[in-house]
mmCIF file of C-alpha atoms in Angstrom:
data_model
loop_
_atom_site.group_PDB
_atom_site.id
_atom_site.type_symbol
_atom_site.label_atom_id
_atom_site.label_comp_id
_atom_site.label_asym_id
_atom_site.label_seq_id
_atom_site.Cartn_x
_atom_site.Cartn_y
_atom_site.Cartn_z
ATOM 1 C CA MET A 1103 0.000 0.000 0.000
ATOM 2 C CA THR A 1104 1.319 3.422 -0.966
ATOM 3 C CA SER A 1105 2.104 5.552 2.062
ATOM 4 C CA LYS A 1106 0.250 8.856 2.419
ATOM 5 C CA THR A 1107 1.566 11.926 4.194
ATOM 6 C CA PHE A 1108 -0.572 14.255 6.296
ATOM 7 C CA ASN A 1109 0.218 17.748 7.531
ATOM 8 C CA ILE A 1110 -1.053 18.632 11.018
ATOM 9 C CA TYR A 1111 -1.333 22.316 12.010
ATOM 10 C CA CYS A 1112 -1.541 22.896 15.782
ATOM 11 C CA ASP A 1113 -2.719 25.844 17.830
ATOM 12 C CA GLU A 1114 -3.952 26.504 21.360
ATOM 13 C CA SER A 1115 -6.378 28.689 23.256
ATOM 14 C CA CYS A 1116 -6.404 29.850 26.884
ATOM 15 C CA HIS A 1117 -3.306 27.783 27.626
ATOM 16 C CA LEU A 1118 -1.667 30.260 30.007
ATOM 17 C CA GLU A 1119 -1.640 29.087 33.591
ATOM 18 C CA ASN A 1120 -3.132 32.197 35.186
ATOM 19 C CA ASP A 1121 -5.413 33.673 32.514
ATOM 20 C CA HIS A 1122 -8.557 33.106 34.620
ATOM 21 C CA LYS A 1123 -10.186 30.890 31.993
ATOM 22 C CA ASP A 1124 -11.804 27.600 32.994
ATOM 23 C CA PHE A 1125 -10.654 25.535 30.009
ATOM 24 C CA MET A 1126 -7.490 25.288 27.960
ATOM 25 C CA LEU A 1127 -7.638 23.790 24.486
ATOM 26 C CA LEU A 1128 -4.983 22.356 22.209
ATOM 27 C CA GLY A 1129 -6.093 21.481 18.710
ATOM 28 C CA TYR A 1130 -5.202 20.942 15.078
ATOM 29 C CA VAL A 1131 -6.416 20.961 11.515
ATOM 30 C CA SER A 1132 -5.035 18.155 9.363
ATOM 31 C CA SER A 1133 -4.845 17.774 5.610
ATOM 32 C CA ALA A 1134 -3.403 15.265 3.198
ATOM 33 C CA TYR A 1135 -0.028 16.673 2.149
ATOM 34 C CA ASN A 1136 -0.937 16.757 -1.539
ATOM 35 C CA GLN A 1137 -4.123 18.728 -0.792
ATOM 36 C CA VAL A 1138 -2.589 21.574 1.257
ATOM 37 C CA LYS A 1139 -1.924 23.773 -1.777
ATOM 38 C CA ARG A 1140 -5.468 23.271 -3.086
ATOM 39 C CA HIS A 1141 -7.034 24.116 0.278
ATOM 40 C CA THR A 1142 -4.845 27.200 0.600
ATOM 41 C CA GLU A 1143 -5.858 28.394 -2.874
ATOM 42 C CA ARG A 1144 -9.559 27.848 -2.124
ATOM 43 C CA ILE A 1145 -9.330 29.771 1.143
ATOM 44 C CA ASN A 1146 -7.493 32.607 -0.614
ATOM 45 C CA ASP A 1147 -10.242 32.652 -3.262
ATOM 46 C CA LEU A 1148 -12.791 32.962 -0.473
ATOM 47 C CA LYS A 1149 -10.843 35.859 1.026
ATOM 48 C CA LYS A 1150 -10.780 37.655 -2.320
ATOM 49 C CA LYS A 1151 -14.516 37.102 -2.776
ATOM 50 C CA HIS A 1152 -15.199 38.908 0.505
ATOM 51 C CA ASN A 1153 -12.411 41.498 0.221
ATOM 52 C CA PHE A 1154 -10.814 40.032 3.314
ATOM 53 C CA TYR A 1155 -7.144 40.935 3.477
ATOM 54 C CA GLY A 1156 -6.154 40.224 7.079
ATOM 55 C CA GLU A 1157 -5.017 37.113 8.871
ATOM 56 C CA ILE A 1158 -7.757 34.606 9.676
ATOM 57 C CA LYS A 1159 -8.260 34.775 13.446
ATOM 58 C CA TRP A 1160 -11.108 34.160 15.827
ATOM 59 C CA SER A 1161 -10.380 37.510 17.463
ATOM 60 C CA ASN A 1162 -11.160 39.199 14.122
ATOM 61 C CA VAL A 1163 -14.692 37.768 13.805
ATOM 62 C CA SER A 1164 -17.172 40.635 13.581
ATOM 63 C CA THR A 1165 -20.460 41.528 11.900
ATOM 64 C CA SER A 1166 -18.650 43.111 8.948
ATOM 65 C CA GLN A 1167 -16.699 39.892 8.260
ATOM 66 C CA PHE A 1168 -19.386 37.436 9.304
ATOM 67 C CA GLN A 1169 -20.209 36.185 5.793
ATOM 68 C CA PHE A 1170 -16.561 35.342 5.107
ATOM 69 C CA TYR A 1171 -16.167 33.397 8.339
ATOM 70 C CA LYS A 1172 -19.515 31.644 7.839
ATOM 71 C CA GLU A 1173 -18.437 30.462 4.387
ATOM 72 C CA LEU A 1174 -15.075 29.410 5.824
ATOM 73 C CA VAL A 1175 -16.915 27.132 8.288
ATOM 74 C CA ASP A 1176 -18.996 25.762 5.416
ATOM 75 C CA TYR A 1177 -15.848 25.160 3.375
ATOM 76 C CA PHE A 1178 -14.192 23.221 6.188
ATOM 77 C CA PHE A 1179 -17.146 20.878 6.569
ATOM 78 C CA ASP A 1180 -17.510 20.422 2.789
ATOM 79 C CA THR A 1181 -13.971 19.024 2.505
ATOM 80 C CA ASP A 1182 -11.939 16.122 3.858
ATOM 81 C CA LEU A 1183 -10.095 18.413 6.274
ATOM 82 C CA ARG A 1184 -10.119 17.135 9.850
ATOM 83 C CA PHE A 1185 -10.091 18.826 13.217
ATOM 84 C CA ARG A 1186 -9.257 17.545 16.698
ATOM 85 C CA THR A 1187 -8.993 19.256 20.074
ATOM 86 C CA VAL A 1188 -8.073 18.198 23.596
ATOM 87 C CA VAL A 1189 -9.954 20.181 26.248
ATOM 88 C CA VAL A 1190 -8.591 20.468 29.785
ATOM 89 C CA SER A 1191 -10.432 21.735 32.852
ATOM 90 C CA LYS A 1192 -7.750 23.895 34.445
ATOM 91 C CA LYS A 1193 -9.161 23.590 37.950
ATOM 92 C CA LYS A 1194 -8.338 19.869 37.834
ATOM 93 C CA ILE A 1195 -4.670 20.326 36.975
ATOM 94 C CA ASN A 1196 -2.528 19.069 39.856
ATOM 95 C CA ASN A 1197 1.108 19.337 38.833
ATOM 96 C CA GLY A 1198 2.351 18.785 42.388
ATOM 97 C CA ALA A 1199 0.970 15.257 42.420
ATOM 98 C CA PHE A 1200 3.133 14.405 39.416
ATOM 99 C CA ASN A 1201 6.203 16.427 40.413
ATOM 100 C CA GLN A 1202 6.035 18.483 37.215
ATOM 101 C CA ASP A 1203 5.812 22.148 36.210
ATOM 102 C CA TYR A 1204 3.092 23.687 34.057
ATOM 103 C CA ASP A 1205 5.228 23.671 30.896
ATOM 104 C CA THR A 1206 5.763 19.922 31.256
ATOM 105 C CA PHE A 1207 2.026 19.417 31.677
ATOM 106 C CA TYR A 1208 1.381 21.512 28.574
ATOM 107 C CA TYR A 1209 3.836 19.391 26.616
ATOM 108 C CA LYS A 1210 2.102 16.201 27.797
ATOM 109 C CA MET A 1211 -1.207 17.533 26.529
ATOM 110 C CA TYR A 1212 0.367 17.943 23.098
ATOM 111 C CA TYR A 1213 1.260 14.268 23.257
ATOM 112 C CA TYR A 1214 -2.379 13.370 23.982
ATOM 113 C CA LEU A 1215 -3.484 15.614 21.133
ATOM 114 C CA LEU A 1216 -1.236 13.957 18.564
ATOM 115 C CA ASN A 1217 -1.415 10.416 19.935
ATOM 116 C CA HIS A 1218 -4.724 9.717 18.194
ATOM 117 C CA ASN A 1219 -5.796 7.740 15.144
ATOM 118 C CA ILE A 1220 -2.221 7.442 13.872
ATOM 119 C CA LYS A 1221 -1.744 4.978 11.003
ATOM 120 C CA SER A 1222 1.508 3.034 10.832
ATOM 121 C CA ASN A 1223 1.501 3.102 7.024
ATOM 122 C CA PHE A 1224 1.196 6.916 6.866
ATOM 123 C CA THR A 1225 3.723 9.641 7.645
ATOM 124 C CA TYR A 1226 3.039 12.962 9.370
ATOM 125 C CA ASN A 1227 4.409 16.499 9.415
ATOM 126 C CA VAL A 1228 3.412 18.589 12.449
ATOM 127 C CA TYR A 1229 3.513 22.391 12.508
ATOM 128 C CA ILE A 1230 3.015 24.218 15.809
ATOM 129 C CA ASP A 1231 2.322 27.931 16.145
ATOM 130 C CA ILE A 1232 5.599 29.487 17.252
ATOM 131 C CA LYS A 1233 3.924 31.585 19.942
ATOM 132 C CA ASP A 1234 3.408 28.427 21.998
ATOM 133 C CA SER A 1235 5.684 27.767 24.938
ATOM 134 C CA LEU A 1236 6.906 24.568 23.283
ATOM 135 C CA SER A 1237 10.540 25.429 22.615
ATOM 136 C CA ALA A 1238 12.529 23.902 19.762
ATOM 137 C CA TYR A 1239 14.047 21.509 22.320
ATOM 138 C CA LYS A 1240 10.652 20.360 23.554
ATOM 139 C CA VAL A 1241 9.353 20.023 20.010
ATOM 140 C CA GLU A 1242 12.247 17.700 19.209
ATOM 141 C CA LYS A 1243 11.653 15.757 22.425
ATOM 142 C CA LEU A 1244 7.968 15.408 21.564
ATOM 143 C CA LYS A 1245 8.916 14.040 18.143
ATOM 144 C CA GLY A 1246 11.214 11.487 19.762
ATOM 145 C CA ILE A 1247 8.563 10.277 22.209
ATOM 146 C CA LEU A 1248 5.908 9.965 19.504
ATOM 147 C CA ASN A 1249 8.297 8.113 17.212
ATOM 148 C CA THR A 1250 9.248 5.675 19.966
ATOM 149 C CA LYS A 1251 5.685 4.428 19.660
ATOM 150 C CA TYR A 1252 4.958 5.078 15.990
ATOM 151 C CA GLY A 1253 8.075 5.992 13.982
ATOM 152 C CA VAL A 1254 5.921 7.886 11.473
ATOM 153 C CA PHE A 1255 6.370 11.536 12.503
ATOM 154 C CA ARG A 1256 8.730 12.825 9.853
ATOM 155 C CA ASN A 1257 8.846 16.425 10.995
ATOM 156 C CA ILE A 1258 7.650 18.481 13.978
ATOM 157 C CA GLN A 1259 8.505 22.174 13.922
ATOM 158 C CA ASN A 1260 7.380 25.661 14.924
ATOM 159 C CA ILE A 1261 6.063 28.047 12.278
ATOM 160 C CA ARG A 1262 4.414 31.473 12.378
ATOM 161 C CA SER A 1263 0.680 31.708 11.748
ATOM 162 C CA HIS A 1264 0.991 34.145 8.814
ATOM 163 C CA GLU A 1265 2.915 31.431 6.934
ATOM 164 C CA SER A 1266 -0.024 29.033 6.751
ATOM 165 C CA ALA A 1267 -3.731 29.349 5.981
ATOM 166 C CA MET A 1268 -4.179 25.921 7.587
ATOM 167 C CA LEU A 1269 -2.693 27.162 10.851
ATOM 168 C CA GLN A 1270 -4.951 30.218 10.712
ATOM 169 C CA LEU A 1271 -7.949 27.931 10.195
ATOM 170 C CA ALA A 1272 -6.910 26.002 13.316
ATOM 171 C CA ASP A 1273 -6.731 29.287 15.271
ATOM 172 C CA PHE A 1274 -10.223 30.205 14.100
ATOM 173 C CA LEU A 1275 -11.839 26.875 15.025
ATOM 174 C CA MET A 1276 -9.996 26.702 18.348
ATOM 175 C CA GLY A 1277 -11.103 30.215 19.166
ATOM 176 C CA ALA A 1278 -14.739 29.365 18.468
ATOM 177 C CA LEU A 1279 -14.697 26.356 20.790
ATOM 178 C CA SER A 1280 -12.852 28.272 23.501
ATOM 179 C CA TYR A 1281 -15.309 31.165 23.280
ATOM 180 C CA ASN A 1282 -18.184 28.708 23.603
ATOM 181 C CA LEU A 1283 -16.669 27.160 26.750
ATOM 182 C CA ASN A 1284 -14.988 30.111 28.439
ATOM 183 C CA ASP A 1285 -17.117 33.172 27.691
ATOM 184 C CA ALA A 1286 -20.421 32.762 29.464
ATOM 185 C CA ASN A 1287 -21.855 36.057 28.213
ATOM 186 C CA LYS A 1288 -21.005 35.551 24.520
ATOM 187 C CA LYS A 1289 -21.720 39.196 23.773
ATOM 188 C CA VAL A 1290 -20.522 39.265 20.144
ATOM 189 C CA ILE A 1291 -23.469 38.277 17.958
ATOM 190 C CA ALA A 1292 -21.335 37.294 14.964
ATOM 191 C CA LYS A 1293 -19.312 34.921 17.137
ATOM 192 C CA ARG A 1294 -22.464 33.318 18.530
ATOM 193 C CA GLN A 1295 -23.693 32.807 14.986
ATOM 194 C CA ILE A 1296 -20.421 31.160 13.952
ATOM 195 C CA ILE A 1297 -20.691 28.755 16.889
ATOM 196 C CA ASP A 1298 -24.262 27.960 15.841
ATOM 197 C CA ARG A 1299 -23.022 27.286 12.306
ATOM 198 C CA ILE A 1300 -20.438 24.826 13.602
ATOM 199 C CA LYS A 1301 -23.120 23.101 15.679
ATOM 200 C CA HIS A 1302 -25.324 22.921 12.585
ATOM 201 C CA HIS A 1303 -22.621 21.051 10.676
ATOM 202 C CA THR A 1304 -21.519 18.772 13.501
ATOM 203 C CA THR A 1305 -25.019 18.095 14.870
ATOM 204 C CA GLN A 1306 -23.423 17.831 18.303
ATOM 205 C CA ASN A 1307 -22.976 19.921 21.400
ATOM 206 C CA LEU A 1308 -19.584 21.552 21.726
ATOM 207 C CA ASP A 1309 -19.198 20.983 25.461
ATOM 208 C CA ALA A 1310 -18.622 17.220 25.586
ATOM 209 C CA THR A 1311 -16.401 14.557 24.057
ATOM 210 C CA SER A 1312 -17.202 13.689 20.463
ATOM 211 C CA TYR A 1313 -15.839 10.633 18.667
ATOM 212 C CA SER A 1314 -16.244 12.020 15.173
ATOM 213 C CA ASN A 1315 -13.193 11.579 12.950
ATOM 214 C CA SER A 1316 -13.783 14.830 11.072
ATOM 215 C CA PHE A 1317 -14.480 17.045 14.117
ATOM 216 C CA ASN A 1318 -13.117 15.322 17.192
ATOM 217 C CA MET A 1319 -13.343 16.826 20.681
ATOM 218 C CA PHE A 1320 -11.748 15.066 23.642
ATOM 219 C CA PHE A 1321 -12.435 16.359 27.157
ATOM 220 C CA ILE A 1322 -9.576 14.739 29.041
ATOM 221 C CA GLU A 1323 -10.204 13.360 32.530
ATOM 222 C CA LEU A 1324 -7.163 14.256 34.599
ATOM 223 C CA LYS A 1325 -6.210 11.821 37.370
#
């Protein structure tokens, strides 16, 4: 069987230890390697259609750009792109019990994020937003640990979000889920509508574990 390669674009939301948010999320968008260029071109076409010239970010969602972001959600669910997130209740984090610091915990959560539905006959490239606290050393260590089990992670590296439409898409989806979980008031109407659009496509609540392959949410139970 011919081996396929997938690119995985990772981002996070509310991952800082003392940001007063209840949930931290780590997540990714994945695409077959040979489809990344096509997806990027289609997203750029969508941006041109709506005269959208900025970086795709959840923080930029507003009434004036609602139609663009709505069609971006529709595009995601009309393709074979996949999304996965690990959701952590911060109040349950107990680093002292495991003799670890918060950075080490954060790095372990990345392992749980990526240690999912990995095929031994495929290879994977992982790209992590450079603003994360995963240093180059920790990224290399993460690659080594994953490859001890699988041996299929060809590359894990930091990149900047402006370099990749796929990474920006991950930021957008992560932001929507984080807003849904962490912002009780949900004052921005356009953002509420985007969340409703995601729910429409997934036909699931966004506050519990989902076992979907295309839009997977895992609320981890910390011990």
